[in-house]
Amino acid sequence: MRLPRTGSAAGAILMAIVFDAMLPVGCGGRPSAVIDTGGIDDAHTVSILETARHAFLAGRYDQAAAGYARALDRAHALDDAAAIALAGQELAISDLRRGKAERAAAAAARTRSDLARRGHPGLPALALVEATARYRLGQSQQAWQLAQEAIKSSKDPLVSARATYLTGLLAADRGDRTALRTAIKGLPASEQPELAADRLALTGRLALLDDDAGAAFNAFTTEERLRRASGDEAGVARALTSAAQAAEKGGRRSEAADFYFRAGRSAVQAGSGGDEAAALLRHAEQLARQTSQPELAAEAVRLRRALPRLGRAADGEERQAW
């Protein structure tokens, strides 16, 4: 029994997400058009996987998730461990991208357990997917343990780097400067926009903990440019949110209103949870009114009220995107 080669698929896994979000992407930050189905012999399963992958690439995440679920059902029917590993992994990633963190965590956990019973424990890329889902659900301890597992067991430097980034986010959330500095040092020096943006995201959070709002704002706005350069829509929304928080903390409330509005608008288009986008737009409106920016306040109201029509209503699953 041979599992699919996880080097390329796992190396793809986390160039952009999470936080979305966690997406299978190539070195340039865009999802690869090729899915590694090595080890899967059933042609029909491969066909379903490839169709689902094309839907994912086109941004049709609900359709992709349905396709991967069908592939997983067939894999279970054939008792095909290789197909179970790949379909389960891609289903979890698709669920993450469409804002279904609970489903993503469940799919990843079931797949990991299934493979462990077959003598294939570990699978660091899949552990990282589950860690990301747990983080979004606010299950910090589980997310930390899974991220550490991915770091210790992965031979893929990209998976290790993304897991290290996640530990940095968790450290920042609990105000642990020491662990956050360790995560920053553990990130590889890289000119790849995604990895450079990860370092800036953690650097900005450290600056916030050190009450240096100006340095944090500069880090987050640079991060936003790098996320944009790599086509990471969810990452752009997160970076704009961080920049807005830094601006507000630094007393730049007028500028913060604009950044909160831009973050909310970006979150809407990136497909983030409706609650998240609505909260950002509502805060943008409040700050805009307080800083005498009636046009900005009105635009924030207009976009927030349009959320149901845009199909971005919240499902209550997500704590935050990263």
Coordinates of C-alpha atoms in Angstrom, one line a residue:
M1 CA 0.0 0.0 0.0
R2 CA 1.5 3.3 -1.1
L3 CA 0.3 6.7 0.0
P4 CA 0.4 9.6 -2.5
R5 CA 3.7 11.5 -2.6
T6 CA 3.2 14.3 -0.2
G7 CA 6.3 16.3 -1.1
S8 CA 4.6 18.4 -3.8
A9 CA 1.1 18.2 -2.5
A10 CA 2.1 19.1 1.0
G11 CA 4.6 21.6 -0.2
A12 CA 1.7 23.2 -1.9
I13 CA -0.5 23.0 1.1
L14 CA 0.2 26.2 3.0
M15 CA 1.7 28.9 0.8
A16 CA -1.3 31.1 1.3
I17 CA -3.9 29.9 4.1
V18 CA -4.8 30.3 7.0
F19 CA -5.1 31.1 8.4
D20 CA -8.0 31.1 5.3
A21 CA -6.5 30.5 4.7
M22 CA -4.6 27.4 4.2
L23 CA -4.4 26.5 0.5
P24 CA -2.5 24.1 -1.6
V25 CA -0.3 26.4 -3.7
G26 CA 2.9 26.4 -5.6
C27 CA 6.0 28.4 -5.0
G28 CA 4.6 31.5 -6.7
G29 CA 1.7 31.6 -4.3
R30 CA -0.9 30.4 -6.8
P31 CA -2.6 27.0 -6.5
S32 CA -0.9 24.4 -8.7
A33 CA -3.0 23.1 -11.6
V34 CA -1.6 19.6 -11.1
I35 CA -2.6 17.4 -8.2
D36 CA -0.2 14.6 -7.3
T37 CA -2.3 11.4 -7.5
G38 CA 0.7 9.0 -7.3
G39 CA -0.2 5.8 -5.6
I40 CA -3.9 6.0 -6.6
D41 CA -4.7 3.3 -9.2
D42 CA -8.4 3.8 -9.7
A43 CA -9.0 6.0 -12.8
H44 CA -12.4 7.1 -11.7
T45 CA -11.2 8.3 -8.4
V46 CA -8.4 10.2 -10.1
S47 CA -10.9 11.8 -12.5
I48 CA -13.1 13.0 -9.6
L49 CA -10.0 14.4 -7.8
E50 CA -8.9 16.3 -10.9
T51 CA -12.4 17.7 -11.5
A52 CA -12.6 18.9 -7.9
R53 CA -9.2 20.5 -8.3
H54 CA -10.2 22.5 -11.3
A55 CA -13.3 23.7 -9.3
F56 CA -11.0 24.8 -6.5
L57 CA -8.7 26.6 -8.9
A58 CA -11.7 28.5 -10.3
G59 CA -12.7 29.6 -6.8
R60 CA -15.8 27.3 -6.7
Y61 CA -15.0 26.0 -3.2
D62 CA -18.4 24.5 -2.5
Q63 CA -18.2 22.5 -5.7
A64 CA -14.6 21.5 -4.9
A65 CA -15.6 20.3 -1.5
A66 CA -18.5 18.2 -2.9
G67 CA -16.1 16.7 -5.4
Y68 CA -13.5 15.8 -2.8
A69 CA -16.2 14.3 -0.6
R70 CA -17.3 12.1 -3.5
A71 CA -13.7 11.0 -4.0
L72 CA -13.4 10.2 -0.3
D73 CA -16.6 8.1 -0.4
R74 CA -15.2 6.1 -3.3
A75 CA -11.9 5.8 -1.6
H76 CA -13.6 4.4 1.4
A77 CA -15.6 2.0 -0.8
L78 CA -12.4 0.7 -2.4
D79 CA -10.6 0.9 1.0
D80 CA -7.8 2.8 -0.9
A81 CA -5.5 4.4 1.7
A82 CA -3.7 6.5 -0.9
A83 CA -7.0 8.0 -2.1
I84 CA -8.3 8.4 1.4
A85 CA -5.1 10.4 2.3
L86 CA -5.4 12.8 -0.6
A87 CA -9.1 13.2 -0.8
G88 CA -9.4 13.8 3.0
Q89 CA -6.6 16.3 2.9
E90 CA -8.0 18.3 -0.1
L91 CA -11.5 18.1 1.4
A92 CA -10.2 19.7 4.7
I93 CA -8.4 22.4 2.7
S94 CA -11.5 23.2 0.6
D95 CA -13.6 23.4 3.8
L96 CA -11.1 25.8 5.3
R97 CA -11.3 28.0 2.2
R98 CA -15.1 28.2 2.2
G99 CA -15.1 29.1 5.9
K100 CA -16.1 25.8 7.4
A101 CA -13.5 25.4 10.1
E102 CA -15.4 22.8 12.1
R103 CA -15.9 20.6 9.0
A104 CA -12.2 21.0 8.0
A105 CA -11.0 20.0 11.5
A106 CA -13.3 17.0 11.5
A107 CA -12.3 15.9 8.0
A108 CA -8.6 16.2 8.8
A109 CA -8.9 14.4 12.2
R110 CA -10.9 11.5 10.7
T111 CA -8.3 11.1 7.9
R112 CA -5.4 11.2 10.3
S113 CA -7.0 8.6 12.5
D114 CA -7.9 6.4 9.6
L115 CA -4.3 6.4 8.3
A116 CA -2.8 6.0 11.7
R117 CA -4.8 2.8 12.2
R118 CA -3.2 1.6 8.9
G119 CA 0.3 2.3 10.2
H120 CA 0.7 5.7 8.6
P121 CA 0.9 8.1 11.5
G122 CA 2.3 11.6 11.3
L123 CA 1.4 13.1 7.9
P124 CA 2.7 16.5 9.0
A125 CA 0.9 18.4 6.2
L126 CA -2.4 17.0 7.2
A127 CA -1.6 17.8 10.9
L128 CA -0.9 21.4 9.8
V129 CA -4.3 21.6 8.0
E130 CA -6.0 20.4 11.2
A131 CA -3.9 22.8 13.3
T132 CA -5.1 25.7 11.2
A133 CA -8.7 24.7 11.6
R134 CA -8.3 24.3 15.3
Y135 CA -6.7 27.8 15.5
R136 CA -9.7 29.3 13.6
L137 CA -12.0 27.6 16.1
G138 CA -10.2 29.1 19.0
Q139 CA -8.9 25.7 20.1
S140 CA -5.4 27.0 20.8
Q141 CA -4.0 24.1 22.8
Q142 CA -4.9 21.6 20.1
A143 CA -3.6 23.9 17.4
W144 CA -0.3 24.3 19.2
Q145 CA 0.2 20.6 19.7
L146 CA -0.6 19.8 16.1
A147 CA 1.7 22.6 14.8
Q148 CA 4.5 21.3 16.9
E149 CA 3.8 17.8 15.6
A150 CA 4.1 19.1 12.0
I151 CA 7.3 21.0 12.8
K152 CA 9.0 17.9 14.4
S153 CA 7.9 15.4 11.8
S154 CA 8.0 17.2 8.5
K155 CA 10.8 16.9 6.1
D156 CA 9.3 19.6 3.9
P157 CA 10.7 23.0 4.8
L158 CA 7.6 24.8 3.6
V159 CA 5.3 22.8 5.9
S160 CA 7.7 23.4 8.8
A161 CA 7.8 27.1 8.0
R162 CA 4.0 27.4 7.9
A163 CA 3.7 25.5 11.1
T164 CA 6.3 27.8 12.7
Y165 CA 4.2 30.8 11.6
L166 CA 1.2 29.3 13.2
T167 CA 3.0 28.9 16.5
G168 CA 4.0 32.5 16.3
L169 CA 0.4 33.6 15.9
L170 CA -0.6 31.5 18.9
A171 CA 2.2 32.9 20.9
A172 CA 1.2 36.5 20.0
D173 CA -2.4 35.7 21.0
R174 CA -1.4 34.8 24.5
G175 CA 1.2 37.6 24.7
D176 CA 4.2 35.3 24.9
R177 CA 7.0 37.4 23.6
T178 CA 9.7 34.7 24.1
A179 CA 7.8 32.1 22.0
L180 CA 6.9 34.7 19.4
R181 CA 10.6 35.7 19.0
T182 CA 11.5 32.1 18.8
A183 CA 9.0 31.6 15.9
I184 CA 10.3 34.7 14.1
K185 CA 13.8 33.3 14.3
G186 CA 12.6 29.9 13.2
L187 CA 11.2 31.2 10.0
P188 CA 13.5 30.8 7.0
A189 CA 15.0 33.9 5.4
S190 CA 13.2 34.0 2.0
E191 CA 12.4 36.4 -0.8
Q192 CA 9.2 34.5 -1.6
P193 CA 6.4 37.0 -0.9
E194 CA 4.3 34.5 1.1
L195 CA 7.1 33.6 3.5
A196 CA 8.4 37.2 3.8
A197 CA 4.8 38.3 4.6
D198 CA 4.6 35.7 7.4
R199 CA 7.7 37.1 9.0
L200 CA 6.3 40.6 8.8
A201 CA 3.0 39.5 10.2
L202 CA 4.8 38.1 13.3
T203 CA 7.1 41.1 13.5
G204 CA 4.1 43.4 13.6
R205 CA 2.5 41.4 16.3
L206 CA 5.7 41.6 18.4
A207 CA 5.8 45.4 17.9
L208 CA 2.2 45.6 19.1
L209 CA 3.1 43.7 22.2
D210 CA 6.0 46.1 22.7
D211 CA 3.6 49.1 22.3
D212 CA 5.3 50.3 19.2
A213 CA 2.2 50.9 17.1
G214 CA 4.1 52.8 14.4
A215 CA 6.5 49.9 13.7
A216 CA 3.6 47.5 13.8
F217 CA 1.6 49.5 11.2
N218 CA 4.6 49.7 8.9
A219 CA 5.1 45.9 9.2
F220 CA 1.5 45.2 8.5
T221 CA 1.2 47.5 5.5
T222 CA 4.3 46.0 4.0
E223 CA 2.8 42.5 4.7
E224 CA -0.4 43.6 2.9
R225 CA 1.6 44.5 -0.3
L226 CA 3.3 41.1 -0.3
R227 CA 0.0 39.2 0.2
R228 CA -1.5 41.2 -2.7
A229 CA 1.6 40.4 -4.9
S230 CA 1.0 36.7 -4.3
G231 CA -2.7 36.9 -5.0
D232 CA -3.6 35.9 -1.4
E233 CA -7.1 37.6 -1.0
A234 CA -7.7 36.3 2.5
G235 CA -4.2 37.3 3.5
V236 CA -4.8 40.8 2.3
A237 CA -7.9 41.1 4.4
R238 CA -6.0 39.9 7.5
A239 CA -3.1 42.2 6.9
L240 CA -5.4 45.2 6.4
T241 CA -7.2 44.3 9.6
S242 CA -3.9 44.2 11.5
A243 CA -2.9 47.5 10.0
A244 CA -6.2 49.0 11.1
Q245 CA -5.7 47.7 14.7
A246 CA -2.2 49.2 14.8
A247 CA -3.4 52.5 13.4
E248 CA -6.2 52.7 16.0
K249 CA -3.8 51.7 18.8
G250 CA -1.4 54.5 17.7
G251 CA -4.2 57.1 17.9
R252 CA -4.6 57.4 14.1
R253 CA -8.3 56.9 14.2
S254 CA -9.2 58.5 10.9
E255 CA -6.7 56.3 9.1
A256 CA -7.9 53.3 11.0
A257 CA -11.4 53.9 9.8
D258 CA -10.3 53.6 6.2
F259 CA -8.2 50.5 6.9
Y260 CA -11.1 48.8 8.7
F261 CA -13.3 49.6 5.7
R262 CA -10.8 48.2 3.3
A263 CA -10.3 45.1 5.4
G264 CA -14.1 44.5 5.5
R265 CA -14.5 45.0 1.8
S266 CA -11.6 42.7 1.1
A267 CA -13.0 40.1 3.5
V268 CA -16.3 40.2 1.7
Q269 CA -14.7 39.5 -1.7
A270 CA -12.3 36.9 -0.2
G271 CA -15.2 34.9 1.1
S272 CA -14.4 35.3 4.8
G273 CA -17.2 34.7 7.3
G274 CA -20.0 37.3 7.2
D275 CA -19.8 38.0 10.9
E276 CA -16.1 38.9 10.5
A277 CA -16.7 41.2 7.5
A278 CA -19.7 42.8 9.2
A279 CA -17.8 43.5 12.4
L280 CA -15.0 45.2 10.4
L281 CA -17.4 47.3 8.5
R282 CA -19.4 48.3 11.6
H283 CA -16.2 49.4 13.3
A284 CA -15.2 51.3 10.2
E285 CA -18.5 53.1 10.3
Q286 CA -18.2 54.0 14.0
L287 CA -14.7 55.4 13.5
A288 CA -15.6 57.2 10.4
R289 CA -18.5 59.0 12.1
Q290 CA -16.3 59.9 15.1
T291 CA -13.7 61.4 12.7
S292 CA -16.1 63.3 10.5
Q293 CA -15.9 61.1 7.4
P294 CA -19.6 60.7 6.5
E295 CA -19.0 59.4 3.0
L296 CA -16.8 56.6 4.4
A297 CA -19.4 55.8 7.1
A298 CA -22.2 55.6 4.5
E299 CA -20.2 53.3 2.2
A300 CA -19.4 51.0 5.1
V301 CA -23.1 50.9 5.9
R302 CA -24.0 50.2 2.3
L303 CA -21.6 47.3 2.0
R304 CA -22.5 45.8 5.3
R305 CA -26.2 45.8 4.5
A306 CA -25.4 44.1 1.1
L307 CA -23.7 41.2 2.8
P308 CA -26.8 38.8 2.7
R309 CA -27.3 39.5 -1.0
L310 CA -23.7 38.8 -1.6
G311 CA -24.1 35.4 0.0
R312 CA -21.6 36.1 2.7
A313 CA -23.9 35.5 5.7
A314 CA -22.0 34.1 8.6
D315 CA -22.3 30.4 9.6
G316 CA -20.9 31.0 13.1
E317 CA -18.0 28.6 12.7
E318 CA -15.0 30.9 12.4
R319 CA -13.2 32.7 15.2
Q320 CA -10.9 34.6 12.9
A321 CA -9.0 34.2 9.7
W322 CA -5.2 34.3 9.4

